[in-house]
Short mmCIF file of C-alpha atoms in Angstrom, two decimals:
data_model
loop_
_atom_site.label_atom_id
_atom_site.label_comp_id
_atom_site.label_asym_id
_atom_site.label_seq_id
_atom_site.Cartn_x
_atom_site.Cartn_y
_atom_site.Cartn_z
CA UNK A 10 -0.48 0.28 0.53
CA UNK A 11 1.42 3.82 -1.19
CA UNK A 12 0.25 6.47 -0.66
CA UNK A 13 -0.36 7.24 -3.76
CA UNK A 14 -2.62 4.26 -3.98
CA UNK A 15 -4.26 5.36 -0.76
CA UNK A 16 -4.89 8.89 -1.86
CA UNK A 17 -6.49 7.10 -4.91
CA UNK A 18 -8.89 5.06 -2.74
CA UNK A 19 -9.82 7.74 -0.57
CA UNK A 20 -10.75 9.57 -3.63
CA UNK A 21 -13.39 7.06 -5.15
CA UNK A 22 -15.26 6.23 -2.17
CA UNK A 23 -15.74 9.97 -1.68
CA UNK A 24 -16.80 9.92 -5.34
CA UNK A 25 -18.89 7.07 -4.51
CA UNK A 26 -20.50 8.49 -1.55
CA UNK A 27 -21.19 11.73 -2.45
CA UNK A 28 -22.94 10.24 -5.54
CA UNK A 29 -25.62 8.24 -3.04
CA UNK A 30 -25.50 10.52 -0.96
CA UNK A 31 -26.80 13.08 -3.83
CA UNK A 32 -29.19 10.49 -5.87
CA UNK A 33 -30.62 10.21 -1.73
CA UNK A 34 -31.17 13.88 -2.13
CA UNK A 35 -33.15 13.95 -5.51
CA UNK A 36 -34.75 10.88 -4.28
CA UNK A 37 -35.93 12.76 -0.60
CA UNK A 38 -36.42 16.26 -2.80
CA UNK A 39 -39.00 14.63 -5.25
CA UNK A 40 -40.80 12.68 -2.32
CA UNK A 41 -41.27 15.86 -0.94
CA UNK A 42 -42.82 17.64 -4.10
CA UNK A 43 -44.87 15.06 -4.18
CA UNK A 44 -46.24 14.76 -0.89
CA UNK A 45 -47.04 18.19 -0.76
CA UNK A 46 -48.58 18.48 -4.41
CA UNK A 47 -51.25 15.60 -3.24
CA UNK A 48 -49.46 13.21 -5.39
CA UNK A 49 -49.32 10.53 -2.53
CA UNK A 50 -52.80 11.82 -0.89
CA UNK A 51 -53.98 10.68 -4.98
CA UNK A 52 -52.73 7.71 -5.00
CA UNK A 53 -53.67 6.21 -1.74
CA UNK A 54 -57.76 8.09 -2.58
CA UNK A 55 -57.61 5.40 -5.97
CA UNK A 56 -56.29 2.62 -4.41
CA UNK A 57 -58.54 2.74 -1.14
CA UNK A 58 -61.25 2.45 -3.86
CA UNK A 59 -60.26 -0.32 -5.77
CA UNK A 60 -61.73 -3.49 -4.35
CA UNK A 61 -58.01 -5.08 -3.42
CA UNK A 62 -58.14 -7.93 -0.84
CA UNK A 63 -54.54 -7.07 1.96
CA UNK A 64 -53.36 -10.33 -0.10
CA UNK A 65 -53.75 -8.60 -3.70
CA UNK A 66 -52.30 -5.26 -2.40
CA UNK A 67 -49.76 -6.69 -0.91
CA UNK A 68 -48.42 -8.72 -4.11
CA UNK A 69 -49.21 -5.84 -6.47
CA UNK A 70 -47.37 -4.09 -4.28
CA UNK A 71 -44.83 -6.42 -4.28
CA UNK A 72 -44.73 -6.13 -8.02
CA UNK A 73 -44.22 -2.43 -8.48
CA UNK A 74 -41.22 -2.19 -6.12
CA UNK A 75 -39.50 -5.46 -7.73
CA UNK A 76 -40.16 -3.90 -10.80
CA UNK A 77 -38.86 -0.52 -9.66
CA UNK A 78 -36.02 -2.26 -8.59
CA UNK A 79 -34.19 -2.71 -11.99
CA UNK A 80 -33.69 0.79 -12.87
CA UNK A 81 -33.38 2.20 -9.64
CA UNK A 82 -31.68 2.03 -6.90
CA UNK A 83 -32.80 0.53 -3.08
CA UNK A 84 -32.06 4.06 -2.00
CA UNK A 85 -34.83 5.56 -4.30
CA UNK A 86 -37.32 2.85 -3.60
CA UNK A 87 -37.13 3.65 -0.18
CA UNK A 88 -37.35 6.84 0.08
CA UNK A 89 -39.88 7.87 -2.92
CA UNK A 90 -42.34 4.54 -3.49
CA UNK A 91 -42.43 3.08 1.04
CA UNK A 92 -43.79 6.16 1.73
CA UNK A 93 -46.61 5.87 -0.91
CA UNK A 94 -48.09 2.58 0.44
CA UNK A 95 -47.26 3.02 4.26
CA UNK A 96 -50.82 5.22 5.04
CA UNK A 97 -52.39 2.15 2.48
CA UNK A 98 -51.07 -0.35 5.43
CA UNK A 99 -53.25 0.63 8.21
CA UNK A 100 -56.44 0.74 5.00
CA UNK A 101 -55.49 -2.75 4.53
CA UNK A 102 -54.08 -4.12 8.50
CA UNK A 103 -51.36 -5.27 7.09
CA UNK A 104 -47.99 -4.84 9.57
CA UNK A 105 -45.49 -2.76 8.51
CA UNK A 106 -42.90 -4.91 10.15
CA UNK A 107 -44.16 -7.78 7.70
CA UNK A 108 -44.42 -5.36 5.13
CA UNK A 109 -40.79 -3.70 5.69
CA UNK A 110 -39.04 -7.19 5.36
CA UNK A 111 -41.17 -8.12 2.37
CA UNK A 112 -39.89 -4.85 0.58
CA UNK A 113 -36.18 -5.95 1.93
CA UNK A 114 -36.33 -9.26 0.37
CA UNK A 115 -37.87 -8.05 -2.75
CA UNK A 116 -35.90 -5.61 -3.38
CA UNK A 117 -32.48 -8.24 -2.98
CA UNK A 118 -34.51 -9.82 -5.55
CA UNK A 119 -34.56 -6.71 -7.77
CA UNK A 120 -31.38 -6.63 -7.84
CA UNK A 121 -30.20 -10.69 -8.71
CA UNK A 122 -32.74 -10.47 -11.69
CA UNK A 123 -32.31 -9.68 -15.52
CA UNK A 124 -32.28 -7.72 -17.08
CA UNK A 125 -30.94 -5.25 -14.95
CA UNK A 126 -29.77 -7.32 -12.46
CA UNK A 127 -27.08 -3.87 -10.99
CA UNK A 128 -25.64 -6.32 -8.80
CA UNK A 129 -24.39 -8.38 -12.27
CA UNK A 130 -22.59 -5.44 -13.08
CA UNK A 131 -21.26 -4.57 -10.15
CA UNK A 132 -19.53 -8.17 -10.57
CA UNK A 133 -18.60 -7.89 -13.77
CA UNK A 134 -16.51 -4.71 -13.24
CA UNK A 135 -14.68 -6.33 -10.86
CA UNK A 136 -13.85 -9.48 -12.78
CA UNK A 137 -11.53 -11.44 -14.98
CA UNK A 138 -11.65 -9.85 -19.02
CA UNK A 139 -13.03 -13.73 -19.60
CA UNK A 140 -16.47 -13.62 -17.34
CA UNK A 141 -18.73 -13.17 -19.03
CA UNK A 142 -22.13 -11.46 -17.75
CA UNK A 143 -24.21 -14.61 -19.13
CA UNK A 144 -21.91 -16.69 -16.57
CA UNK A 145 -22.23 -14.29 -14.09
CA UNK A 146 -26.47 -14.71 -14.51
CA UNK A 147 -26.18 -18.07 -15.20
CA UNK A 148 -24.42 -18.40 -11.33
CA UNK A 149 -26.73 -15.52 -9.92
CA UNK A 150 -30.06 -17.71 -10.77
CA UNK A 151 -30.02 -20.03 -7.88
CA UNK A 152 -29.68 -17.42 -5.40
CA UNK A 153 -32.38 -15.86 -7.14
CA UNK A 154 -34.35 -18.73 -6.57
CA UNK A 155 -33.96 -19.17 -3.19
CA UNK A 156 -34.70 -15.62 -2.35
CA UNK A 157 -37.83 -15.75 -4.33
CA UNK A 158 -38.24 -18.92 -1.91
CA UNK A 159 -37.88 -16.95 0.87
CA UNK A 160 -40.63 -14.48 -0.23
CA UNK A 161 -42.85 -17.02 -1.07
CA UNK A 162 -42.46 -19.02 2.62
CA UNK A 163 -42.58 -15.40 4.33
CA UNK A 164 -46.45 -15.08 3.06
CA UNK A 165 -47.17 -18.89 3.46
CA UNK A 166 -45.52 -18.29 7.05
CA UNK A 167 -46.27 -14.51 8.34
CA UNK A 168 -44.90 -15.17 11.45
CA UNK A 169 -41.15 -15.91 10.52
CA UNK A 170 -41.17 -11.99 10.51
CA UNK A 171 -42.08 -11.56 14.29
CA UNK A 172 -39.66 -14.38 15.83
CA UNK A 173 -37.24 -12.18 16.72
CA UNK A 174 -39.10 -9.26 17.33
CA UNK A 175 -41.10 -11.02 19.49
CA UNK A 176 -37.63 -12.99 21.41
CA UNK A 177 -36.08 -9.91 22.14
CA UNK A 178 -39.03 -7.39 22.83
CA UNK A 179 -40.95 -10.43 24.22
CA UNK A 180 -44.57 -10.99 23.00
#
C-alpha cells in the first residue's frame, strides 16, 4: 500500500459516497414535492377505492417494487415509493414490520434479476475479462430462486417475520 494508492482509494470512495448521497437528496426532494402536491393522497384515494384484499394489495405492491428495483437503486425506492405505500398499510390492516421485511427481500430479488441486475454489472466490473455477463447471470439464478422461495415462505408463514422481534421485545 503506497500513499498514492491510499490517496486514490480515498478519492474514489469519497466520489462514490457523494454520488449515493446526491441520489438520496434527489429522492428525498422528489418524495417531499410529490407529497406536498398531493400525489401521495391521490394514490391513496385511488388504491383505497379499488376492491382489493390485503393479500392482493401486498402482491401488487411487491410487483411494483420488484419492477422498480431493476432500474432504480434501493435508496430511491425506500425514500420515494415506500412512503406512498405506508399510509395504505393501515387501510389494509398490514403490519409495517411484515411489509418492510417483504420489501427488503423483494429489493434483493430485483437486485439479482435480469434484465438489469445491478449486482451482475458490479461483479462484471471487477471480474477477469474471460468471465461473461451470461456466466454471472447463470451463477446468480440459484441464489435468486432461493430468495424468491424465502419470499413465498414469508407469505405462507408470516410468523417467521415476528420471531426475532418477539424474542427480543417479548410478545
